[in-house]
CSV table of C-alpha atoms in Angstrom, one decimal:
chain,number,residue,atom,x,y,z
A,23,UNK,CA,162.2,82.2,44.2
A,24,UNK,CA,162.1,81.1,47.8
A,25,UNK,CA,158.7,82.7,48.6
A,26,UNK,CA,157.0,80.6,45.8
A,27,UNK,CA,158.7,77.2,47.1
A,28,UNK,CA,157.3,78.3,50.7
A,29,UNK,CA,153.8,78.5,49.2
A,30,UNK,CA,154.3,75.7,47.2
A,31,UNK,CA,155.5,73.0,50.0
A,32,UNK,CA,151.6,74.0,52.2
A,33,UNK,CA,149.9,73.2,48.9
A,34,UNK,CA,148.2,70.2,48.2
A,35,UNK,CA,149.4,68.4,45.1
A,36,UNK,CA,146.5,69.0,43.4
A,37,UNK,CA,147.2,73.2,44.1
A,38,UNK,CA,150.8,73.0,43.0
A,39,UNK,CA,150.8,72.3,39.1
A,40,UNK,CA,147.8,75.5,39.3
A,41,UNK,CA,150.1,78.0,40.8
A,42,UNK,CA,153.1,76.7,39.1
A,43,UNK,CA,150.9,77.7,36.0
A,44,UNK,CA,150.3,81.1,37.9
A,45,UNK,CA,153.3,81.9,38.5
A,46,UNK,CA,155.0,80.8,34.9
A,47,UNK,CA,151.9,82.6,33.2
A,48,UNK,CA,152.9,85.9,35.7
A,49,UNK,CA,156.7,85.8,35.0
A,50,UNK,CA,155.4,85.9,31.2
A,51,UNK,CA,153.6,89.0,31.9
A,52,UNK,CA,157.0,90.2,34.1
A,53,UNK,CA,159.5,90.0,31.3
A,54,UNK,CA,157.3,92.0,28.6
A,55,UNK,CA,157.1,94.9,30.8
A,56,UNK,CA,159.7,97.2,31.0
A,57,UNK,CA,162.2,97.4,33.9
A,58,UNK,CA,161.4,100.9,35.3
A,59,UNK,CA,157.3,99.7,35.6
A,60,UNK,CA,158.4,96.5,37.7
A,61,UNK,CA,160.6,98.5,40.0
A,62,UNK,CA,158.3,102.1,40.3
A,63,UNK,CA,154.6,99.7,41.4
A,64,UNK,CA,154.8,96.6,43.4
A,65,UNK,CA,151.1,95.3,44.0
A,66,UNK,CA,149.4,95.7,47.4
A,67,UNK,CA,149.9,92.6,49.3
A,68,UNK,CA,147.3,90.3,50.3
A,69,UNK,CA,147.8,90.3,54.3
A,70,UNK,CA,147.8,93.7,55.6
A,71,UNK,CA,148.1,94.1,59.0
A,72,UNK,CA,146.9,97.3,60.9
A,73,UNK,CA,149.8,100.2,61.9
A,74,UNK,CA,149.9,98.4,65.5
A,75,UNK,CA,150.0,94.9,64.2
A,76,UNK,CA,152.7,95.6,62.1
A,77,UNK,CA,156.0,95.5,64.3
A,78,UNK,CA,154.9,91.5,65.5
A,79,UNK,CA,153.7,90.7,62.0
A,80,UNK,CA,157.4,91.3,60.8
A,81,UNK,CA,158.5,89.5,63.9
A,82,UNK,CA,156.2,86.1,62.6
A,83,UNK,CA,157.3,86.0,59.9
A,84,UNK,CA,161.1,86.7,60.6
A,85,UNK,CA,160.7,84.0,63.2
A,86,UNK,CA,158.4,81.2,61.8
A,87,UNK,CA,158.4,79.5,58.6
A,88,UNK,CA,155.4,78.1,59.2
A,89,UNK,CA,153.8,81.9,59.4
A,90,UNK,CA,156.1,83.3,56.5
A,91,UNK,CA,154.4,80.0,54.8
A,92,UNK,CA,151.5,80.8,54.9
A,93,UNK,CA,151.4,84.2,54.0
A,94,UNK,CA,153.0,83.8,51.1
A,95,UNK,CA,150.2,81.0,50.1
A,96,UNK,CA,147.6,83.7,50.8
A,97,UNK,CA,149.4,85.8,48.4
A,98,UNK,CA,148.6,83.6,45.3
A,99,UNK,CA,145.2,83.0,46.2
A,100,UNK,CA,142.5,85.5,45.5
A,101,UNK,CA,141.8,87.4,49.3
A,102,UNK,CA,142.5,90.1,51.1
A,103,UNK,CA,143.1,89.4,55.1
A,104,UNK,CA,143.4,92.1,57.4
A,105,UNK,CA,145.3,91.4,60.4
A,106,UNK,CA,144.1,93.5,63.6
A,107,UNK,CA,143.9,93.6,67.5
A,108,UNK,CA,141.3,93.3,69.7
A,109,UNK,CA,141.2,94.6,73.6
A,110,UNK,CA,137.9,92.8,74.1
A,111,UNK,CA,136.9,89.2,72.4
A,112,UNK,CA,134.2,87.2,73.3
A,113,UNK,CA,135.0,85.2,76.2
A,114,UNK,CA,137.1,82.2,75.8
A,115,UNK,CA,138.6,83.4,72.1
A,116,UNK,CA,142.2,85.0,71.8
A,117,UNK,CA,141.5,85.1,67.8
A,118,UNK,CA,138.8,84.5,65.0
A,119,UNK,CA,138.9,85.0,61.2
A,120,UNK,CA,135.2,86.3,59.7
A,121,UNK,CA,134.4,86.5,56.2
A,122,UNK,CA,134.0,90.3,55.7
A,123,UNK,CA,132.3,90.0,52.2
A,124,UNK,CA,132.6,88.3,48.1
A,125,UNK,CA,134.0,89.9,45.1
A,126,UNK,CA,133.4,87.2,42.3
A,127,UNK,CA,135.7,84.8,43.4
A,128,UNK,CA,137.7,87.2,45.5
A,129,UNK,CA,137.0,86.9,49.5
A,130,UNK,CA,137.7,89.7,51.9
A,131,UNK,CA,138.8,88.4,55.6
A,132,UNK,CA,139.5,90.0,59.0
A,133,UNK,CA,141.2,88.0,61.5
A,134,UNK,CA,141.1,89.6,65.4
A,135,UNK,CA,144.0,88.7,67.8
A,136,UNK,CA,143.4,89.7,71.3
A,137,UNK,CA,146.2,92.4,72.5
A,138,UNK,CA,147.5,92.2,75.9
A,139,UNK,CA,149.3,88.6,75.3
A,140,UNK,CA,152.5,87.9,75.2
A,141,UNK,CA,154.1,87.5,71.7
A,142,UNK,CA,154.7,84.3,71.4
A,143,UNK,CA,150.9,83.5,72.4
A,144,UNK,CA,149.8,86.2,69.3
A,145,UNK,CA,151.9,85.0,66.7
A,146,UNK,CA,150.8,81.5,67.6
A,147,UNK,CA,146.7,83.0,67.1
A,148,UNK,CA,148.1,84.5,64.2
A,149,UNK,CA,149.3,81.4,62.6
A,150,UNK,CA,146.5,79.4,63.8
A,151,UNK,CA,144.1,82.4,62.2
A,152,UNK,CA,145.9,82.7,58.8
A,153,UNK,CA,145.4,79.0,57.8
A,154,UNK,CA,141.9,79.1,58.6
A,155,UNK,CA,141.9,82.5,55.9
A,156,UNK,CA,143.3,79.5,53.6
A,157,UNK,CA,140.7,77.1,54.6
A,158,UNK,CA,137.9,79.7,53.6
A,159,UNK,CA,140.1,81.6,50.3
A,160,UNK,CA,140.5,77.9,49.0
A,161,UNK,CA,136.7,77.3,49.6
A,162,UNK,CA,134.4,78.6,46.9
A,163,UNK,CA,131.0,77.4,48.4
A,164,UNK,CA,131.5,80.3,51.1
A,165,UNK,CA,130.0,83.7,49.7
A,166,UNK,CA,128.4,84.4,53.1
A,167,UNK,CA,128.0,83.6,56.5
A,168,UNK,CA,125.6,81.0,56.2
A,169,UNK,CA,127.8,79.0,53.9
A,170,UNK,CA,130.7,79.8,55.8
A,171,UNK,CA,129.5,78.1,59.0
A,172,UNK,CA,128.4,74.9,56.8
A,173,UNK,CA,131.6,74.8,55.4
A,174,UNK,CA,133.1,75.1,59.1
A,175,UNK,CA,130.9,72.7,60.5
A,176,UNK,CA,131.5,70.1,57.6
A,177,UNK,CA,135.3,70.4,57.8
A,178,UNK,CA,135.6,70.8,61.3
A,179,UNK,CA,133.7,70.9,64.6
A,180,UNK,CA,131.5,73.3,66.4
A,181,UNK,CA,133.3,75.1,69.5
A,182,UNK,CA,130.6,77.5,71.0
A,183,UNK,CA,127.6,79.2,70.2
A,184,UNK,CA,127.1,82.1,72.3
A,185,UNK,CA,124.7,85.3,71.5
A,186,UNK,CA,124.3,83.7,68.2
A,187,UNK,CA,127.9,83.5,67.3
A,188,UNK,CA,128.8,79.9,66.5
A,189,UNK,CA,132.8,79.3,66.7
A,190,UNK,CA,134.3,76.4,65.1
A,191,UNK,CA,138.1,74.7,64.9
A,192,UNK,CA,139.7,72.6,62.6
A,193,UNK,CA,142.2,70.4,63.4
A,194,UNK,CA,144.4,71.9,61.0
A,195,UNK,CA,144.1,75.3,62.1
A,196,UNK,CA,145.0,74.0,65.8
A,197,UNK,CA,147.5,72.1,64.9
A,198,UNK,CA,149.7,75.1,62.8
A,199,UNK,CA,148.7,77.3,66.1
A,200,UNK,CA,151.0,74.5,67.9
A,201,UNK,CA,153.8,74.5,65.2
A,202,UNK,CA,154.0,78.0,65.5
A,203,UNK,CA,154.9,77.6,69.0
A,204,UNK,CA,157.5,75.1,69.0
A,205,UNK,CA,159.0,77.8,66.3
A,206,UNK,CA,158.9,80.1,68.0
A,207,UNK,CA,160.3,78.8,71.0
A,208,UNK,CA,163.0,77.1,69.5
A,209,UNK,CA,163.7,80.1,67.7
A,210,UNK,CA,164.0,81.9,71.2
A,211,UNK,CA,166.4,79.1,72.8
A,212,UNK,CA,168.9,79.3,69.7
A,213,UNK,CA,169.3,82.9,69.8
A,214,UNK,CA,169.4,82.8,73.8
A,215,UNK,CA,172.0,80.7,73.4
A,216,UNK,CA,173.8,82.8,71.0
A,217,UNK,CA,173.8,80.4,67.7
């Protein structure tokens, strides 16, 4: 119950009586199945960080709400993100999503953070990243990535355009990045503190 309220409270109003409806039409489903099905097959989830992400990926979301929020929004939404590190990004980037490819309605979405930063910079990227995998799940004019840098340069502004890669921000996406932080770092003076 506390992972759909998490998703819920990021969702516009307009989202929340559609996932309420997802999620009342799913625990249908949930109670007609037998007990030993629900407990023997969970579903894969719908971030999926690689083997050397994993370790901080637990960390974020042990440590920010605003992470753990997130994720669990991506996991009513129809995507698949996969969460990865880079040792070289384009100059001036620590992290990017990218539209992998379109299933129907179903979007497939790779976000790079750079390694070699300290964690509290990476789960920030991370955070900053996995809205902007909302921004494009939630979008359904983006099926490539033409439409994705329309939809980019419409709801934000461009950042860079160098050997034909255009970068954009939104000030969304910036501003969870920051939230992250402050998280994070209050997080990090409470339990220095030993509270």
């Amino acid at each position: 119950m506390v992972c759909i309220l998490l998703a819920i409270e990021l969702m516009p109003s307009s989202s929340i009586s559609r996932a309420l409806l997802l999620f009342t039409f799913a625990g249908g489903l949930a109670s007609s199945t037998p007990a030993v099905a629900q407990d023997d097959w969970l579903p894969p989830p719908h971030v999926r960080p690689a083997p050397e992400m994993r370790a901080l990926f637990d960390e974020a979301t042990g440590r920010s709400p605003t992470v753990r929020g997130l994720v669990n929004w991506l996991e009513i939404l129809d995507v698949t993100v996969y969460v990865r590190t880079q040792d070289v990004m384009p100059p001036g980037l620590i992290g990017r999503a990218a539209l992998l490819s379109v299933n129907g309605s179903h979007r497939y979405i790779v976000i790079d953070v750079a390694s070699q930063r300290t964690a509290i910079e990476t789960i920030s990227t991370l955070g900053h990243e996995l809205f902007h995998a909302i921004e494009i799940a939630r979008e359904p004019s983006i099926v490539d990535p033409r439409t994705l840098g329309e939809f980019f340069q419409r709801a934000g502004r461009e950042t860079g355009d160098a050997d034909g890669r255009r970068t954009f921000e939104t000030q969304e996406a910036a501003a969870t990045g920051t939230r992250v932080r402050r998280e994070l770092l209050a997080w990090n003076t409470r339990h220095s503190n030993g509270t």
